[in-house]
């Protein structure tokens, strides 16, 4: 029994509050703990484990790829071990292809945030010819 | 922490094969154990000589981590004349 519930019941026993008032107080203390539990459940449920890429085409050419997110994490961490001259070369090449993204600024915390928030990501592309591309994490 | 991958399944068209990855792990570990002292020496030499890059030991260990993280990978390509399936279990 929690401390708050015990105090409320003691107050009813000593006649300080009525049963109706005690019921309201008990309902009030129940709601935050339910919310906390459900948000904790949501957090534990939400860590994605795989990234799925599914391509279906009208010609019956299908591609299914399932990539463990641990592999993506490990790969991103590997960027910290790329030699500086190679890193500059990679950044230049990415810049030429329209991706002005500096891999030197990638931090461990950023990678974890990215992976954690991938649960909400879903990309759906439907083409006129009936081709479909779907990217999501679960 | 989950176990590293134990099997790899390759299928091309109608021909499929299960490869026992667990036989390779001891060889990989022995190779890493042999390589690590050399990478430590190289890293120390590079560090003392003032070279900015001296992470060969971390690179060797990270390669092992990436190999372990392959567990669960699955790629399947199905076409009219193509049928390729790769699974790492």
mmCIF file of N, CA and C in Angstrom, chain A:
data_model
loop_
_atom_site.group_PDB
_atom_site.id
_atom_site.type_symbol
_atom_site.label_atom_id
_atom_site.label_comp_id
_atom_site.label_asym_id
_atom_site.label_seq_id
_atom_site.Cartn_x
_atom_site.Cartn_y
_atom_site.Cartn_z
ATOM 1 N N UNK A 1 0.860 -1.204 0.000
ATOM 2 C CA UNK A 1 0.000 0.000 0.000
ATOM 3 C C UNK A 1 0.888 1.242 0.000
ATOM 4 N N UNK A 2 0.596 2.258 -0.876
ATOM 5 C CA UNK A 2 1.466 3.430 -0.931
ATOM 6 C C UNK A 2 1.191 4.338 0.261
ATOM 7 N N UNK A 3 2.171 5.250 0.479
ATOM 8 C CA UNK A 3 2.073 6.169 1.630
ATOM 9 C C UNK A 3 0.828 7.048 1.548
ATOM 10 N N UNK A 4 0.565 7.554 0.317
ATOM 11 C CA UNK A 4 -0.588 8.472 0.162
ATOM 12 C C UNK A 4 -1.888 7.765 0.467
ATOM 13 N N UNK A 5 -2.032 6.559 -0.044
ATOM 14 C CA UNK A 5 -3.269 5.804 0.195
ATOM 15 C C UNK A 5 -3.452 5.558 1.680
ATOM 16 N N UNK A 6 -2.373 5.240 2.387
ATOM 17 C CA UNK A 6 -2.441 4.955 3.829
ATOM 18 C C UNK A 6 -2.880 6.208 4.583
ATOM 19 N N UNK A 7 -2.329 7.343 4.173
ATOM 20 C CA UNK A 7 -2.686 8.598 4.858
ATOM 21 C C UNK A 7 -4.155 8.923 4.660
ATOM 22 N N UNK A 8 -4.621 8.722 3.431
ATOM 23 C CA UNK A 8 -6.036 9.012 3.131
ATOM 24 C C UNK A 8 -6.936 8.112 3.981
ATOM 25 N N UNK A 9 -6.590 6.838 4.052
ATOM 26 C CA UNK A 9 -7.420 5.902 4.823
ATOM 27 C C UNK A 9 -7.369 6.221 6.321
ATOM 28 N N UNK A 10 -6.201 6.689 6.802
ATOM 29 C CA UNK A 10 -6.084 7.105 8.216
ATOM 30 C C UNK A 10 -6.982 8.298 8.498
ATOM 31 N N UNK A 11 -7.036 9.215 7.514
ATOM 32 C CA UNK A 11 -7.868 10.413 7.683
ATOM 33 C C UNK A 11 -9.348 10.036 7.737
ATOM 34 N N UNK A 12 -9.744 9.038 6.938
ATOM 35 C CA UNK A 12 -11.137 8.569 6.966
ATOM 36 C C UNK A 12 -11.409 7.920 8.322
ATOM 37 N N UNK A 13 -10.449 7.105 8.786
ATOM 38 C CA UNK A 13 -10.632 6.395 10.061
ATOM 39 C C UNK A 13 -10.743 7.374 11.228
ATOM 40 N N UNK A 14 -9.985 8.468 11.155
ATOM 41 C CA UNK A 14 -10.016 9.443 12.258
ATOM 42 C C UNK A 14 -11.136 10.462 12.087
ATOM 43 N N UNK A 15 -11.909 10.344 10.974
ATOM 44 C CA UNK A 15 -13.074 11.213 10.773
ATOM 45 C C UNK A 15 -12.754 12.586 10.222
ATOM 46 N N UNK A 16 -11.506 12.782 9.768
ATOM 47 C CA UNK A 16 -11.134 14.121 9.263
ATOM 48 C C UNK A 16 -11.773 14.389 7.902
ATOM 49 N N UNK A 17 -11.954 13.323 7.095
ATOM 50 C CA UNK A 17 -12.605 13.491 5.788
ATOM 51 C C UNK A 17 -13.675 12.430 5.635
ATOM 52 N N UNK A 18 -14.628 12.698 4.748
ATOM 53 C CA UNK A 18 -15.708 11.731 4.514
ATOM 54 C C UNK A 18 -15.247 10.703 3.481
ATOM 55 N N UNK A 19 -16.089 9.663 3.326
ATOM 56 C CA UNK A 19 -15.751 8.594 2.374
ATOM 57 C C UNK A 19 -15.732 9.129 0.939
ATOM 58 N N UNK A 20 -16.662 10.041 0.613
ATOM 59 C CA UNK A 20 -16.701 10.594 -0.755
ATOM 60 C C UNK A 20 -15.435 11.389 -1.034
ATOM 61 N N UNK A 21 -15.009 12.182 -0.062
ATOM 62 C CA UNK A 21 -13.775 12.967 -0.223
ATOM 63 C C UNK A 21 -12.565 12.034 -0.364
ATOM 64 N N UNK A 22 -12.569 10.945 0.394
ATOM 65 C CA UNK A 22 -11.464 9.973 0.317
ATOM 66 C C UNK A 22 -11.425 9.328 -1.061
ATOM 67 N N UNK A 23 -12.612 9.031 -1.619
ATOM 68 C CA UNK A 23 -12.658 8.400 -2.951
ATOM 69 C C UNK A 23 -12.068 9.344 -3.996
ATOM 70 N N UNK A 24 -12.402 10.632 -3.885
ATOM 71 C CA UNK A 24 -11.865 11.605 -4.860
ATOM 72 C C UNK A 24 -10.351 11.693 -4.747
ATOM 73 N N UNK A 25 -9.885 11.680 -3.493
ATOM 74 C CA UNK A 25 -8.436 11.773 -3.300
ATOM 75 C C UNK A 25 -7.739 10.525 -3.844
ATOM 76 N N UNK A 26 -8.334 9.382 -3.608
ATOM 77 C CA UNK A 26 -7.742 8.125 -4.110
ATOM 78 C C UNK A 26 -7.716 8.106 -5.638
ATOM 79 N N UNK A 27 -8.757 8.585 -6.272
ATOM 80 C CA UNK A 27 -8.785 8.657 -7.737
ATOM 81 C C UNK A 27 -7.703 9.605 -8.243
ATOM 82 N N UNK A 28 -7.531 10.714 -7.509
ATOM 83 C CA UNK A 28 -6.537 11.718 -7.929
ATOM 84 C C UNK A 28 -5.123 11.162 -7.851
ATOM 85 N N UNK A 29 -4.821 10.365 -6.830
ATOM 86 C CA UNK A 29 -3.451 9.830 -6.740
ATOM 87 C C UNK A 29 -3.260 8.647 -7.668
ATOM 88 N N UNK A 30 -4.333 8.006 -8.094
ATOM 89 C CA UNK A 30 -4.202 6.848 -8.997
ATOM 90 C C UNK A 30 -3.800 7.282 -10.395
ATOM 91 N N UNK A 31 -4.348 8.424 -10.885
ATOM 92 C CA UNK A 31 -4.155 8.837 -12.280
ATOM 93 C C UNK A 31 -2.688 9.084 -12.630
ATOM 94 N N UNK A 32 -1.882 9.840 -11.847
ATOM 95 C CA UNK A 32 -0.482 10.066 -12.245
ATOM 96 C C UNK A 32 0.303 8.776 -12.322
ATOM 97 N N UNK A 33 0.087 7.828 -11.393
ATOM 98 C CA UNK A 33 0.864 6.584 -11.432
ATOM 99 C C UNK A 33 0.494 5.758 -12.648
ATOM 100 N N UNK A 34 -0.764 5.776 -13.057
ATOM 101 C CA UNK A 34 -1.162 5.049 -14.273
ATOM 102 C C UNK A 34 -0.476 5.657 -15.481
ATOM 103 N N UNK A 35 -0.456 6.997 -15.512
ATOM 104 C CA UNK A 35 0.180 7.698 -16.633
ATOM 105 C C UNK A 35 1.663 7.357 -16.683
ATOM 106 N N UNK A 36 2.320 7.351 -15.511
ATOM 107 C CA UNK A 36 3.755 7.047 -15.453
ATOM 108 C C UNK A 36 4.002 5.632 -15.957
ATOM 109 N N UNK A 37 3.186 4.689 -15.491
ATOM 110 C CA UNK A 37 3.364 3.295 -15.908
ATOM 111 C C UNK A 37 3.161 3.173 -17.412
ATOM 112 N N UNK A 38 2.137 3.836 -17.950
ATOM 113 C CA UNK A 38 1.901 3.678 -19.391
ATOM 114 C C UNK A 38 3.018 4.333 -20.193
ATOM 115 N N UNK A 39 3.568 5.452 -19.686
ATOM 116 C CA UNK A 39 4.652 6.085 -20.444
ATOM 117 C C UNK A 39 5.917 5.237 -20.358
ATOM 118 N N UNK A 40 6.127 4.585 -19.213
ATOM 119 C CA UNK A 40 7.275 3.682 -19.085
ATOM 120 C C UNK A 40 7.088 2.505 -20.050
ATOM 121 N N UNK A 41 5.880 1.961 -20.086
ATOM 122 C CA UNK A 41 5.590 0.855 -21.019
ATOM 123 C C UNK A 41 5.850 1.292 -22.448
ATOM 124 N N UNK A 42 5.416 2.535 -22.751
ATOM 125 C CA UNK A 42 5.614 3.024 -24.115
ATOM 126 C C UNK A 42 7.092 3.139 -24.436
ATOM 127 N N UNK A 43 7.861 3.620 -23.452
ATOM 128 C CA UNK A 43 9.291 3.792 -23.690
ATOM 129 C C UNK A 43 9.960 2.450 -23.914
ATOM 130 N N UNK A 44 9.591 1.454 -23.067
ATOM 131 C CA UNK A 44 10.241 0.158 -23.227
ATOM 132 C C UNK A 44 9.797 -0.478 -24.531
ATOM 133 N N UNK A 45 8.530 -0.258 -24.932
ATOM 134 C CA UNK A 45 8.068 -0.858 -26.182
ATOM 135 C C UNK A 45 8.720 -0.200 -27.364
ATOM 136 N N UNK A 46 9.057 1.089 -27.248
ATOM 137 C CA UNK A 46 9.373 1.853 -28.433
ATOM 138 C C UNK A 46 10.763 1.663 -28.987
ATOM 139 N N UNK A 47 11.698 1.015 -28.321
ATOM 140 C CA UNK A 47 13.046 0.888 -28.857
ATOM 141 C C UNK A 47 13.014 -0.039 -30.061
ATOM 142 N N UNK A 48 13.281 0.511 -31.236
ATOM 143 C CA UNK A 48 13.195 -0.334 -32.433
ATOM 144 C C UNK A 48 14.377 -1.269 -32.520
ATOM 145 N N UNK A 49 14.163 -2.429 -33.125
ATOM 146 C CA UNK A 49 15.254 -3.397 -33.230
ATOM 147 C C UNK A 49 15.720 -3.598 -34.661
ATOM 148 N N UNK A 50 14.813 -3.415 -35.621
ATOM 149 C CA UNK A 50 15.169 -3.637 -37.017
ATOM 150 C C UNK A 50 14.631 -2.516 -37.885
ATOM 151 N N UNK A 51 15.341 -2.291 -38.984
ATOM 152 C CA UNK A 51 14.840 -1.382 -40.008
ATOM 153 C C UNK A 51 14.428 -2.254 -41.193
ATOM 154 N N UNK A 52 13.206 -2.036 -41.684
ATOM 155 C CA UNK A 52 12.692 -2.841 -42.794
ATOM 156 C C UNK A 52 12.600 -1.962 -44.035
ATOM 157 N N UNK A 53 13.025 -2.524 -45.146
ATOM 158 C CA UNK A 53 12.832 -1.862 -46.432
ATOM 159 C C UNK A 53 12.105 -2.866 -47.318
ATOM 160 N N UNK A 54 10.906 -2.495 -47.735
ATOM 161 C CA UNK A 54 10.117 -3.439 -48.566
ATOM 162 C C UNK A 54 9.767 -2.740 -49.873
ATOM 163 N N UNK A 55 10.142 -3.372 -50.943
ATOM 164 C CA UNK A 55 9.832 -2.833 -52.264
ATOM 165 C C UNK A 55 8.978 -3.857 -52.997
ATOM 166 N N UNK A 56 7.800 -3.435 -53.420
ATOM 167 C CA UNK A 56 6.966 -4.334 -54.234
ATOM 168 C C UNK A 56 6.674 -3.618 -55.543
ATOM 169 N N UNK A 57 6.778 -4.364 -56.626
ATOM 170 C CA UNK A 57 6.509 -3.729 -57.914
ATOM 171 C C UNK A 57 5.403 -4.480 -58.629
ATOM 172 N N UNK A 58 4.830 -3.826 -59.609
ATOM 173 C CA UNK A 58 3.721 -4.427 -60.363
ATOM 174 C C UNK A 58 4.217 -5.592 -61.221
ATOM 175 N N UNK A 59 5.556 -5.630 -61.466
ATOM 176 C CA UNK A 59 6.117 -6.734 -62.264
ATOM 177 C C UNK A 59 6.443 -7.943 -61.413
ATOM 178 N N UNK A 60 5.953 -7.955 -60.174
ATOM 179 C CA UNK A 60 6.243 -9.042 -59.225
ATOM 180 C C UNK A 60 7.718 -9.115 -58.847
ATOM 181 N N UNK A 61 8.438 -8.010 -58.982
ATOM 182 C CA UNK A 61 9.818 -7.947 -58.479
ATOM 183 C C UNK A 61 9.740 -7.379 -57.073
ATOM 184 N N UNK A 62 10.091 -8.179 -56.107
ATOM 185 C CA UNK A 62 9.992 -7.744 -54.715
ATOM 186 C C UNK A 62 11.339 -7.782 -54.033
ATOM 187 N N UNK A 63 11.580 -6.784 -53.204
ATOM 188 C CA UNK A 63 12.812 -6.751 -52.414
ATOM 189 C C UNK A 63 12.415 -6.538 -50.963
ATOM 190 N N UNK A 64 12.934 -7.384 -50.096
ATOM 191 C CA UNK A 64 12.702 -7.236 -48.651
ATOM 192 C C UNK A 64 14.042 -7.223 -47.968
ATOM 193 N N UNK A 65 14.310 -6.180 -47.202
ATOM 194 C CA UNK A 65 15.574 -6.135 -46.470
ATOM 195 C C UNK A 65 15.259 -5.820 -45.021
ATOM 196 N N UNK A 66 15.871 -6.571 -44.136
ATOM 197 C CA UNK A 66 15.696 -6.337 -42.695
ATOM 198 C C UNK A 66 17.094 -6.134 -42.107
ATOM 199 N N UNK A 67 17.335 -4.946 -41.596
ATOM 200 C CA UNK A 67 18.672 -4.617 -41.075
ATOM 201 C C UNK A 67 18.589 -4.405 -39.572
ATOM 202 N N UNK A 68 19.391 -5.119 -38.789
ATOM 203 C CA UNK A 68 19.372 -4.886 -37.340
ATOM 204 C C UNK A 68 19.885 -3.486 -37.017
ATOM 205 N N UNK A 69 19.204 -2.787 -36.142
ATOM 206 C CA UNK A 69 19.635 -1.425 -35.809
ATOM 207 C C UNK A 69 20.949 -1.422 -35.040
ATOM 208 N N UNK A 70 21.277 -2.556 -34.410
ATOM 209 C CA UNK A 70 22.594 -2.672 -33.765
ATOM 210 C C UNK A 70 23.713 -2.530 -34.783
ATOM 211 N N UNK A 71 23.464 -3.009 -35.984
ATOM 212 C CA UNK A 71 24.460 -2.903 -37.053
ATOM 213 C C UNK A 71 24.632 -1.450 -37.479
ATOM 214 N N UNK A 72 23.498 -0.738 -37.533
ATOM 215 C CA UNK A 72 23.561 0.676 -37.912
ATOM 216 C C UNK A 72 24.309 1.470 -36.839
ATOM 217 N N UNK A 73 24.009 1.143 -35.562
ATOM 218 C CA UNK A 73 24.704 1.823 -34.448
ATOM 219 C C UNK A 73 26.202 1.569 -34.528
ATOM 220 N N UNK A 74 26.566 0.285 -34.706
ATOM 221 C CA UNK A 74 27.993 -0.070 -34.741
ATOM 222 C C UNK A 74 28.672 0.610 -35.929
ATOM 223 N N UNK A 75 27.969 0.667 -37.061
ATOM 224 C CA UNK A 75 28.526 1.313 -38.247
ATOM 225 C C UNK A 75 28.738 2.808 -38.034
ATOM 226 N N UNK A 76 27.769 3.441 -37.355
ATOM 227 C CA UNK A 76 27.891 4.883 -37.106
ATOM 228 C C UNK A 76 29.048 5.154 -36.154
ATOM 229 N N UNK A 77 29.234 4.250 -35.180
ATOM 230 C CA UNK A 77 30.359 4.433 -34.239
ATOM 231 C C UNK A 77 31.691 4.301 -34.960
ATOM 232 N N UNK A 78 31.675 3.505 -36.022
ATOM 233 C CA UNK A 78 32.913 3.292 -36.780
ATOM 234 C C UNK A 78 33.375 4.566 -37.473
ATOM 235 N N UNK A 79 32.447 5.490 -37.696
ATOM 236 C CA UNK A 79 32.840 6.749 -38.361
ATOM 237 C C UNK A 79 33.860 7.509 -37.511
ATOM 238 N N UNK A 80 33.837 7.265 -36.191
ATOM 239 C CA UNK A 80 34.813 7.941 -35.309
ATOM 240 C C UNK A 80 36.230 7.409 -35.532
ATOM 241 N N UNK A 81 36.323 6.250 -36.199
ATOM 242 C CA UNK A 81 37.633 5.641 -36.390
ATOM 243 C C UNK A 81 38.176 5.827 -37.806
ATOM 244 N N UNK A 82 37.467 6.583 -38.605
ATOM 245 C CA UNK A 82 37.954 6.825 -39.971
ATOM 246 C C UNK A 82 39.107 7.835 -39.876
ATOM 247 N N UNK A 83 40.239 7.581 -40.572
ATOM 248 C CA UNK A 83 41.361 8.531 -40.514
ATOM 249 C C UNK A 83 40.946 9.922 -41.001
ATOM 250 N N UNK A 84 41.541 10.978 -40.454
ATOM 251 C CA UNK A 84 41.113 12.354 -40.780
ATOM 252 C C UNK A 84 41.158 12.672 -42.278
ATOM 253 N N UNK A 85 42.230 12.221 -42.971
ATOM 254 C CA UNK A 85 42.325 12.575 -44.394
ATOM 255 C C UNK A 85 41.222 11.872 -45.192
ATOM 256 N N UNK A 86 40.902 10.635 -44.789
ATOM 257 C CA UNK A 86 39.805 9.907 -45.458
ATOM 258 C C UNK A 86 38.464 10.573 -45.138
ATOM 259 N N UNK A 87 38.311 11.046 -43.907
ATOM 260 C CA UNK A 87 37.058 11.701 -43.496
ATOM 261 C C UNK A 87 36.822 12.959 -44.336
ATOM 262 N N UNK A 88 37.897 13.747 -44.553
ATOM 263 C CA UNK A 88 37.753 14.970 -45.366
ATOM 264 C C UNK A 88 37.337 14.625 -46.783
ATOM 265 N N UNK A 89 37.929 13.552 -47.302
ATOM 266 C CA UNK A 89 37.601 13.113 -48.654
ATOM 267 C C UNK A 89 36.136 12.687 -48.740
ATOM 268 N N UNK A 90 35.675 11.974 -47.714
ATOM 269 C CA UNK A 90 34.274 11.514 -47.686
ATOM 270 C C UNK A 90 33.332 12.718 -47.606
ATOM 271 N N UNK A 91 33.662 13.675 -46.723
ATOM 272 C CA UNK A 91 32.806 14.864 -46.582
ATOM 273 C C UNK A 91 32.730 15.635 -47.891
ATOM 274 N N UNK A 92 33.874 15.729 -48.599
ATOM 275 C CA UNK A 92 33.881 16.450 -49.889
ATOM 276 C C UNK A 92 32.995 15.743 -50.903
ATOM 277 N N UNK A 93 33.137 14.401 -50.961
ATOM 278 C CA UNK A 93 32.329 13.632 -51.929
ATOM 279 C C UNK A 93 30.849 13.763 -51.614
ATOM 280 N N UNK A 94 30.512 13.717 -50.328
ATOM 281 C CA UNK A 94 29.095 13.857 -49.944
ATOM 282 C C UNK A 94 28.589 15.246 -50.305
ATOM 283 N N UNK A 95 29.439 16.248 -50.112
ATOM 284 C CA UNK A 95 29.055 17.615 -50.454
ATOM 285 C C UNK A 95 28.777 17.766 -51.941
ATOM 286 N N UNK A 96 29.594 17.094 -52.768
ATOM 287 C CA UNK A 96 29.405 17.167 -54.234
ATOM 288 C C UNK A 96 28.082 16.534 -54.652
ATOM 289 N N UNK A 97 27.611 15.571 -53.881
ATOM 290 C CA UNK A 97 26.354 14.908 -54.206
ATOM 291 C C UNK A 97 25.169 15.526 -53.481
ATOM 292 N N UNK A 98 25.377 16.704 -52.937
ATOM 293 C CA UNK A 98 24.263 17.432 -52.339
ATOM 294 C C UNK A 98 24.023 17.140 -50.879
ATOM 295 N N UNK A 99 24.911 16.374 -50.240
ATOM 296 C CA UNK A 99 24.720 16.079 -48.815
ATOM 297 C C UNK A 99 25.790 16.827 -48.023
ATOM 298 N N UNK A 100 25.484 18.050 -47.625
ATOM 299 C CA UNK A 100 26.475 18.829 -46.882
ATOM 300 C C UNK A 100 26.350 18.447 -45.415
ATOM 301 N N UNK A 101 26.993 17.349 -45.077
ATOM 302 C CA UNK A 101 26.857 16.738 -43.755
ATOM 303 C C UNK A 101 28.262 16.418 -43.280
ATOM 304 N N UNK A 102 28.665 16.966 -42.133
ATOM 305 C CA UNK A 102 30.020 16.758 -41.638
ATOM 306 C C UNK A 102 30.032 15.584 -40.655
ATOM 307 N N UNK A 103 30.646 14.498 -41.067
ATOM 308 C CA UNK A 103 30.678 13.300 -40.213
ATOM 309 C C UNK A 103 31.529 13.510 -38.962
ATOM 310 N N UNK A 104 32.402 14.520 -38.982
ATOM 311 C CA UNK A 104 33.228 14.795 -37.803
ATOM 312 C C UNK A 104 32.388 15.218 -36.607
ATOM 313 N N UNK A 105 31.209 15.810 -36.898
ATOM 314 C CA UNK A 105 30.378 16.334 -35.812
ATOM 315 C C UNK A 105 29.394 15.307 -35.262
ATOM 316 N N UNK A 106 29.473 14.101 -35.775
ATOM 317 C CA UNK A 106 28.534 13.070 -35.309
ATOM 318 C C UNK A 106 28.961 12.565 -33.930
ATOM 319 N N UNK A 107 28.041 12.637 -32.948
ATOM 320 C CA UNK A 107 28.386 12.216 -31.587
ATOM 321 C C UNK A 107 27.570 10.980 -31.202
ATOM 322 N N UNK A 108 28.044 10.259 -30.190
ATOM 323 C CA UNK A 108 27.396 9.035 -29.736
ATOM 324 C C UNK A 108 25.943 9.302 -29.310
ATOM 325 N N UNK A 109 25.752 10.403 -28.559
ATOM 326 C CA UNK A 109 24.399 10.751 -28.103
ATOM 327 C C UNK A 109 23.454 11.007 -29.265
ATOM 328 N N UNK A 110 23.989 11.629 -30.316
ATOM 329 C CA UNK A 110 23.162 11.914 -31.504
ATOM 330 C C UNK A 110 22.716 10.613 -32.162
ATOM 331 N N UNK A 111 23.628 9.632 -32.204
ATOM 332 C CA UNK A 111 23.296 8.347 -32.831
ATOM 333 C C UNK A 111 22.180 7.655 -32.057
ATOM 334 N N UNK A 112 22.305 7.663 -30.718
ATOM 335 C CA UNK A 112 21.282 7.016 -29.893
ATOM 336 C C UNK A 112 19.929 7.709 -30.040
ATOM 337 N N UNK A 113 19.940 9.044 -30.071
ATOM 338 C CA UNK A 113 18.683 9.793 -30.264
ATOM 339 C C UNK A 113 18.067 9.447 -31.608
ATOM 340 N N UNK A 114 18.912 9.366 -32.627
ATOM 341 C CA UNK A 114 18.425 9.055 -33.972
ATOM 342 C C UNK A 114 17.769 7.688 -34.000
ATOM 343 N N UNK A 115 18.457 6.697 -33.412
ATOM 344 C CA UNK A 115 17.917 5.327 -33.420
ATOM 345 C C UNK A 115 16.628 5.267 -32.613
ATOM 346 N N UNK A 116 16.597 5.927 -31.459
ATOM 347 C CA UNK A 116 15.405 5.898 -30.601
ATOM 348 C C UNK A 116 14.193 6.490 -31.312
ATOM 349 N N UNK A 117 14.426 7.556 -32.080
ATOM 350 C CA UNK A 117 13.319 8.225 -32.742
ATOM 351 C C UNK A 117 12.939 7.592 -34.072
ATOM 352 N N UNK A 118 13.678 6.590 -34.493
ATOM 353 C CA UNK A 118 13.340 5.913 -35.749
ATOM 354 C C UNK A 118 12.042 5.120 -35.656
ATOM 355 N N UNK A 119 11.580 4.855 -34.439
ATOM 356 C CA UNK A 119 10.316 4.110 -34.290
ATOM 357 C C UNK A 119 9.173 4.841 -34.981
ATOM 358 N N UNK A 120 9.219 6.163 -34.915
ATOM 359 C CA UNK A 120 8.123 6.950 -35.471
ATOM 360 C C UNK A 120 8.231 7.105 -36.977
ATOM 361 N N UNK A 121 9.369 6.685 -37.543
ATOM 362 C CA UNK A 121 9.591 6.933 -38.961
ATOM 363 C C UNK A 121 8.898 5.881 -39.810
ATOM 364 N N UNK A 122 8.178 6.358 -40.803
ATOM 365 C CA UNK A 122 7.652 5.436 -41.810
ATOM 366 C C UNK A 122 7.626 6.187 -43.127
ATOM 367 N N UNK A 123 8.246 5.586 -44.120
ATOM 368 C CA UNK A 123 8.262 6.205 -45.448
ATOM 369 C C UNK A 123 7.494 5.299 -46.387
ATOM 370 N N UNK A 124 6.525 5.889 -47.059
ATOM 371 C CA UNK A 124 5.721 5.125 -48.028
ATOM 372 C C UNK A 124 5.755 5.852 -49.350
ATOM 373 N N UNK A 125 6.220 5.179 -50.376
ATOM 374 C CA UNK A 125 6.229 5.790 -51.705
ATOM 375 C C UNK A 125 5.400 4.909 -52.623
ATOM 376 N N UNK A 126 4.362 5.495 -53.206
ATOM 377 C CA UNK A 126 3.523 4.734 -54.149
ATOM 378 C C UNK A 126 3.661 5.355 -55.528
ATOM 379 N N UNK A 127 4.060 4.544 -56.480
ATOM 380 C CA UNK A 127 4.216 5.063 -57.846
ATOM 381 C C UNK A 127 2.971 4.749 -58.667
ATOM 382 N N UNK A 128 2.846 5.481 -59.773
ATOM 383 C CA UNK A 128 1.667 5.320 -60.642
ATOM 384 C C UNK A 128 1.530 3.897 -61.162
ATOM 385 N N UNK A 129 2.697 3.287 -61.463
ATOM 386 C CA UNK A 129 2.683 1.964 -62.092
ATOM 387 C C UNK A 129 2.329 0.870 -61.097
ATOM 388 N N UNK A 130 2.100 1.241 -59.862
ATOM 389 C CA UNK A 130 1.753 0.243 -58.856
ATOM 390 C C UNK A 130 2.931 -0.193 -58.007
ATOM 391 N N UNK A 131 4.077 0.451 -58.207
ATOM 392 C CA UNK A 131 5.246 0.122 -57.383
ATOM 393 C C UNK A 131 5.123 0.783 -56.016
ATOM 394 N N UNK A 132 5.613 0.106 -55.026
ATOM 395 C CA UNK A 132 5.496 0.628 -53.667
ATOM 396 C C UNK A 132 6.803 0.422 -52.912
ATOM 397 N N UNK A 133 7.252 1.459 -52.225
ATOM 398 C CA UNK A 133 8.444 1.351 -51.383
ATOM 399 C C UNK A 133 8.038 1.741 -49.971
ATOM 400 N N UNK A 134 8.409 0.891 -49.040
ATOM 401 C CA UNK A 134 8.048 1.189 -47.641
ATOM 402 C C UNK A 134 9.278 1.013 -46.769
ATOM 403 N N UNK A 135 9.587 2.013 -45.966
ATOM 404 C CA UNK A 135 10.713 1.947 -45.041
ATOM 405 C C UNK A 135 10.174 2.250 -43.643
ATOM 406 N N UNK A 136 10.426 1.365 -42.697
ATOM 407 C CA UNK A 136 9.951 1.598 -41.346
ATOM 408 C C UNK A 136 10.826 0.836 -40.361
ATOM 409 N N UNK A 137 10.680 1.147 -39.076
ATOM 410 C CA UNK A 137 11.461 0.489 -38.028
ATOM 411 C C UNK A 137 10.518 -0.116 -36.997
ATOM 412 N N UNK A 138 10.893 -1.269 -36.515
ATOM 413 C CA UNK A 138 10.084 -1.933 -35.467
ATOM 414 C C UNK A 138 10.989 -2.628 -34.469
#
